[in-house]
mmCIF file of C-alpha atoms in Angstrom:
data_model
loop_
_atom_site.group_PDB
_atom_site.id
_atom_site.type_symbol
_atom_site.label_atom_id
_atom_site.label_comp_id
_atom_site.label_asym_id
_atom_site.label_seq_id
_atom_site.Cartn_x
_atom_site.Cartn_y
_atom_site.Cartn_z
ATOM 1 C CA MET L 996 111.077 105.475 87.171
ATOM 2 C CA MET L 997 113.703 104.580 84.611
ATOM 3 C CA ASP L 998 117.339 105.188 85.425
ATOM 4 C CA PHE L 999 118.865 108.115 83.588
ATOM 5 C CA ASP L 1000 122.132 110.020 83.344
ATOM 6 C CA SER L 1001 121.911 113.822 83.459
ATOM 7 C CA THR L 1002 125.647 114.533 83.017
ATOM 8 C CA LEU L 1003 125.100 116.458 79.784
ATOM 9 C CA TYR L 1004 121.524 117.648 79.380
ATOM 10 C CA PHE L 1005 120.922 119.231 75.985
ATOM 11 C CA ILE L 1006 117.899 121.540 75.641
ATOM 12 C CA THR L 1007 116.965 122.247 72.055
ATOM 13 C CA ASP L 1008 116.015 125.470 70.302
ATOM 14 C CA SER L 1009 114.696 125.044 66.761
ATOM 15 C CA SER L 1010 113.805 128.699 66.200
ATOM 16 C CA ASN L 1011 116.633 129.472 63.756
ATOM 17 C CA TYR L 1012 116.660 126.241 61.757
ATOM 18 C CA GLU L 1013 114.726 124.427 59.078
ATOM 19 C CA LYS L 1014 113.522 121.016 60.257
ATOM 20 C CA ASP L 1015 116.229 118.995 58.490
ATOM 21 C CA GLU L 1016 119.026 121.203 59.819
ATOM 22 C CA PHE L 1017 117.521 121.101 63.299
ATOM 23 C CA LEU L 1018 117.306 117.299 63.312
ATOM 24 C CA PHE L 1019 120.860 117.073 61.951
ATOM 25 C CA ARG L 1020 122.100 119.244 64.831
ATOM 26 C CA VAL L 1021 120.183 117.150 67.354
ATOM 27 C CA GLU L 1022 121.808 113.965 66.056
ATOM 28 C CA GLU L 1023 125.273 115.548 66.003
ATOM 29 C CA ALA L 1024 124.840 116.562 69.648
ATOM 30 C CA LEU L 1025 123.822 113.012 70.533
ATOM 31 C CA LYS L 1026 126.908 111.713 68.745
ATOM 32 C CA GLY L 1027 128.933 114.082 70.924
ATOM 33 C CA GLY L 1028 127.814 112.432 74.141
ATOM 34 C CA VAL L 1029 124.590 114.105 75.236
ATOM 35 C CA THR L 1030 123.026 111.934 77.962
ATOM 36 C CA LEU L 1031 119.585 113.558 78.211
ATOM 37 C CA ILE L 1032 117.722 115.686 75.680
ATOM 38 C CA GLN L 1033 114.820 118.074 76.116
ATOM 39 C CA LEU L 1034 112.671 119.280 73.245
ATOM 40 C CA ARG L 1035 111.593 122.823 74.070
ATOM 41 C CA GLU L 1036 109.108 124.483 71.734
ATOM 42 C CA LYS L 1037 107.286 127.613 72.835
ATOM 43 C CA ASN L 1038 105.663 128.692 69.586
ATOM 44 C CA ARG L 1039 104.429 125.604 67.762
ATOM 45 C CA THR L 1040 100.902 124.282 67.480
ATOM 46 C CA THR L 1041 100.157 121.104 69.388
ATOM 47 C CA ARG L 1042 100.223 119.068 66.189
ATOM 48 C CA GLU L 1043 103.553 120.569 65.101
ATOM 49 C CA TYR L 1044 105.022 119.943 68.549
ATOM 50 C CA ILE L 1045 103.937 116.298 68.492
ATOM 51 C CA GLU L 1046 105.287 115.728 64.987
ATOM 52 C CA LEU L 1047 108.661 117.240 65.882
ATOM 53 C CA ALA L 1048 108.758 115.267 69.135
ATOM 54 C CA GLN L 1049 108.177 112.042 67.213
ATOM 55 C CA ALA L 1050 110.976 112.911 64.782
ATOM 56 C CA VAL L 1051 113.418 113.762 67.580
ATOM 57 C CA HIS L 1052 112.399 110.623 69.484
ATOM 58 C CA GLU L 1053 113.269 108.444 66.503
ATOM 59 C CA ILE L 1054 116.784 109.879 66.649
ATOM 60 C CA SER L 1055 117.238 109.849 70.434
ATOM 61 C CA LYS L 1056 116.159 106.207 70.665
ATOM 62 C CA LYS L 1057 119.056 105.235 68.367
ATOM 63 C CA TYR L 1058 121.452 106.560 71.011
ATOM 64 C CA ASN L 1059 119.498 105.264 74.036
ATOM 65 C CA VAL L 1060 119.100 108.820 75.297
ATOM 66 C CA PRO L 1061 115.815 109.663 77.058
ATOM 67 C CA LEU L 1062 113.718 112.400 75.469
ATOM 68 C CA ILE L 1063 112.148 114.954 77.798
ATOM 69 C CA ILE L 1064 109.350 117.219 76.561
ATOM 70 C CA ASP L 1065 109.245 120.760 77.942
ATOM 71 C CA ASP L 1066 105.978 121.926 79.518
ATOM 72 C CA ARG L 1067 103.545 119.701 77.682
ATOM 73 C CA VAL L 1068 102.375 116.464 79.293
ATOM 74 C CA ASP L 1069 99.999 115.861 76.369
ATOM 75 C CA VAL L 1070 102.831 116.056 73.835
ATOM 76 C CA MET L 1071 104.973 113.758 75.978
ATOM 77 C CA LEU L 1072 102.213 111.163 76.092
ATOM 78 C CA ALA L 1073 101.423 111.503 72.388
ATOM 79 C CA ALA L 1074 105.071 110.995 71.404
ATOM 80 C CA ASP L 1075 105.637 108.357 74.102
ATOM 81 C CA ALA L 1076 108.689 110.317 75.229
ATOM 82 C CA GLU L 1077 110.542 109.241 78.336
ATOM 83 C CA GLY L 1078 109.668 112.268 80.420
ATOM 84 C CA VAL L 1079 108.429 115.819 80.844
ATOM 85 C CA HIS L 1080 109.864 118.962 82.431
ATOM 86 C CA VAL L 1081 107.619 121.499 84.155
ATOM 87 C CA GLY L 1082 108.521 125.049 85.115
ATOM 88 C CA ALA L 1083 107.047 127.406 87.686
ATOM 89 C CA GLU L 1084 104.223 128.514 85.380
ATOM 90 C CA ASP L 1085 103.451 125.049 83.987
ATOM 91 C CA MET L 1086 101.411 122.165 85.348
ATOM 92 C CA PRO L 1087 102.078 121.556 89.071
ATOM 93 C CA VAL L 1088 104.616 118.794 89.714
ATOM 94 C CA ALA L 1089 102.233 116.616 91.728
ATOM 95 C CA LEU L 1090 99.562 116.766 89.021
ATOM 96 C CA ALA L 1091 102.082 115.999 86.283
ATOM 97 C CA ARG L 1092 103.260 112.954 88.240
ATOM 98 C CA LYS L 1093 99.683 111.784 88.691
ATOM 99 C CA ILE L 1094 99.041 111.966 84.942
ATOM 100 C CA ILE L 1095 102.304 110.476 83.638
ATOM 101 C CA GLY L 1096 102.515 107.719 86.239
ATOM 102 C CA PRO L 1097 105.514 106.366 88.142
ATOM 103 C CA ASN L 1098 107.584 105.117 85.207
ATOM 104 C CA LYS L 1099 108.280 108.356 83.335
ATOM 105 C CA ILE L 1100 110.954 110.923 84.169
ATOM 106 C CA LEU L 1101 109.636 114.130 85.729
ATOM 107 C CA GLY L 1102 111.817 117.215 85.915
ATOM 108 C CA ALA L 1103 111.125 120.559 87.526
ATOM 109 C CA THR L 1104 112.684 123.999 87.633
ATOM 110 C CA ALA L 1105 113.793 125.318 91.022
ATOM 111 C CA LYS L 1106 115.516 128.578 91.881
ATOM 112 C CA LYS L 1107 115.123 128.444 95.659
ATOM 113 C CA VAL L 1108 115.500 125.745 98.298
ATOM 114 C CA PRO L 1109 111.816 125.610 99.407
ATOM 115 C CA VAL L 1110 110.708 125.217 95.779
ATOM 116 C CA ALA L 1111 113.270 122.444 95.270
ATOM 117 C CA VAL L 1112 112.116 120.554 98.361
ATOM 118 C CA ALA L 1113 108.463 120.897 97.375
ATOM 119 C CA ALA L 1114 109.196 119.633 93.848
ATOM 120 C CA TYR L 1115 111.024 116.613 95.262
ATOM 121 C CA GLU L 1116 108.190 115.859 97.678
ATOM 122 C CA ASP L 1117 105.669 116.164 94.843
ATOM 123 C CA GLY L 1118 107.443 113.563 92.742
ATOM 124 C CA ALA L 1119 110.172 115.238 90.679
ATOM 125 C CA ASP L 1120 113.083 113.007 89.617
ATOM 126 C CA TYR L 1121 115.497 115.830 88.884
ATOM 127 C CA LEU L 1122 115.784 119.614 89.153
ATOM 128 C CA GLY L 1123 117.092 122.210 86.762
ATOM 129 C CA VAL L 1124 118.569 125.070 88.801
ATOM 130 C CA GLY L 1125 119.568 128.449 87.406
ATOM 131 C CA ALA L 1126 120.202 130.567 85.536
ATOM 132 C CA ILE L 1127 123.809 130.553 86.665
ATOM 133 C CA TYR L 1128 124.722 133.077 83.958
ATOM 134 C CA PRO L 1129 122.499 135.289 81.779
ATOM 135 C CA THR L 1130 121.236 133.387 78.733
ATOM 136 C CA THR L 1131 120.468 134.218 75.124
ATOM 137 C CA THR L 1132 117.461 131.934 74.860
ATOM 138 C CA LYS L 1133 114.015 133.469 74.630
ATOM 139 C CA VAL L 1134 112.834 132.410 78.066
ATOM 140 C CA LYS L 1135 112.533 134.532 81.162
ATOM 141 C CA THR L 1136 115.616 134.026 83.325
ATOM 142 C CA VAL L 1137 116.242 134.817 86.969
ATOM 143 C CA LEU L 1138 119.844 134.391 88.061
ATOM 144 C CA THR L 1139 120.545 131.880 90.812
ATOM 145 C CA SER L 1140 123.659 132.103 92.976
ATOM 146 C CA THR L 1141 126.025 129.169 93.220
ATOM 147 C CA ASP L 1142 125.457 129.257 96.993
ATOM 148 C CA THR L 1143 121.752 128.599 96.397
ATOM 149 C CA LEU L 1144 122.650 125.850 93.938
ATOM 150 C CA ALA L 1145 124.845 124.203 96.568
ATOM 151 C CA ASP L 1146 122.101 124.528 99.196
ATOM 152 C CA ILE L 1147 119.577 122.885 96.869
ATOM 153 C CA CYS L 1148 121.960 119.974 96.257
ATOM 154 C CA LYS L 1149 122.164 119.440 100.016
ATOM 155 C CA ALA L 1150 118.402 119.767 100.520
ATOM 156 C CA VAL L 1151 117.174 117.087 98.099
ATOM 157 C CA PRO L 1152 118.271 113.512 97.277
ATOM 158 C CA ILE L 1153 117.366 113.706 93.584
ATOM 159 C CA LYS L 1154 119.548 114.752 90.652
ATOM 160 C CA VAL L 1155 120.333 118.466 90.342
ATOM 161 C CA ASN L 1156 121.570 120.089 87.141
ATOM 162 C CA ALA L 1157 122.881 123.611 86.705
ATOM 163 C CA ILE L 1158 121.495 125.623 83.791
ATOM 164 C CA GLY L 1159 121.978 129.047 82.273
ATOM 165 C CA GLY L 1160 124.670 130.324 79.949
ATOM 166 C CA LEU L 1161 127.053 127.464 80.677
ATOM 167 C CA ASN L 1162 129.865 126.566 78.284
ATOM 168 C CA PRO L 1163 133.257 124.794 78.537
ATOM 169 C CA THR L 1164 135.041 128.005 79.547
ATOM 170 C CA ASN L 1165 132.903 129.088 82.500
ATOM 171 C CA LEU L 1166 132.154 125.961 84.535
ATOM 172 C CA ASP L 1167 134.723 126.835 87.208
ATOM 173 C CA VAL L 1168 132.040 128.515 89.336
ATOM 174 C CA LEU L 1169 130.479 125.059 89.803
ATOM 175 C CA LYS L 1170 133.605 123.451 91.227
ATOM 176 C CA GLY L 1171 132.985 121.688 94.507
ATOM 177 C CA ILE L 1172 129.186 121.791 94.185
ATOM 178 C CA ASP L 1173 127.587 118.352 94.219
ATOM 179 C CA ILE L 1174 125.605 118.664 90.985
ATOM 180 C CA ASP L 1175 124.840 115.715 88.728
ATOM 181 C CA GLY L 1176 125.313 117.530 85.461
ATOM 182 C CA VAL L 1177 124.951 120.661 83.381
ATOM 183 C CA CYS L 1178 122.276 121.809 80.955
ATOM 184 C CA ALA L 1179 123.103 123.600 77.741
ATOM 185 C CA VAL L 1180 121.118 125.235 74.967
ATOM 186 C CA SER L 1181 123.129 127.787 72.997
ATOM 187 C CA ALA L 1182 126.564 126.293 73.735
ATOM 188 C CA ILE L 1183 125.558 123.230 71.711
ATOM 189 C CA MET L 1184 122.699 124.412 69.517
ATOM 190 C CA LYS L 1185 124.518 127.410 68.050
ATOM 191 C CA ALA L 1186 127.946 125.796 67.765
ATOM 192 C CA ASP L 1187 129.591 125.313 64.392
ATOM 193 C CA SER L 1188 129.836 121.642 65.349
ATOM 194 C CA PRO L 1189 127.229 120.519 67.907
ATOM 195 C CA LYS L 1190 129.095 117.202 68.216
ATOM 196 C CA LYS L 1191 132.378 118.875 69.134
ATOM 197 C CA ALA L 1192 130.608 121.338 71.441
ATOM 198 C CA ALA L 1193 128.906 118.482 73.300
ATOM 199 C CA GLU L 1194 132.172 116.590 73.625
ATOM 200 C CA GLU L 1195 133.989 119.632 75.017
ATOM 201 C CA LEU L 1196 131.254 120.571 77.469
ATOM 202 C CA LYS L 1197 130.973 117.020 78.780
ATOM 203 C CA LYS L 1198 134.752 116.764 79.158
ATOM 204 C CA SER L 1199 134.910 120.096 80.985
ATOM 205 C CA PHE L 1200 132.177 119.018 83.406
ATOM 206 C CA LEU L 1201 133.738 115.625 84.119
ATOM 207 C CA GLU L 1202 137.105 117.269 84.802
ATOM 208 C CA LEU L 1203 135.514 119.795 87.162
ATOM 209 C CA ASN L 1204 135.431 117.634 90.272
ATOM 210 C CA LYS L 1205 138.266 115.224 89.638
#
């Protein structure tokens, strides 16, 4: 598995943007210090998803930031992205690992300690844990307590990122918890300046546990 930095994990949402504007925002976020990027598309055809993944990958490679594809192992392979993220209703972690091999990044969603441990044992390289706060994205969210987040960090040796409604003003709840980074969708995607938003969120996280 390649080494990767999950300090600032940007998850995209293209639903409100034309392609050019979307790609511009992706690049601005990368300029702002995003360390890992996930392309998440729930409503595109397979061909559309692949084409957008290829376009985003061209940009992310310029910044040496790994591209993770949400849900779809086939799209990840077609775009030769660096990894895939699977949720509770997606392909099982062990099967995803078998298909993508040992050299790609495999992420999984975990909201409870037993799920986190199972994902680690099945080959996940990192976990997204949350939602810490309610979110505005169009995915089903179940809130996860910071106590559970802390317990998950203690239970597995892989990277753990907090996700769900996080922005530079509300990270205090994560203080003292041994997470590797934060995930953000709206805080970056919907910002007037995705670059500035990424810079501020990354700074806030790095200052959290000084």
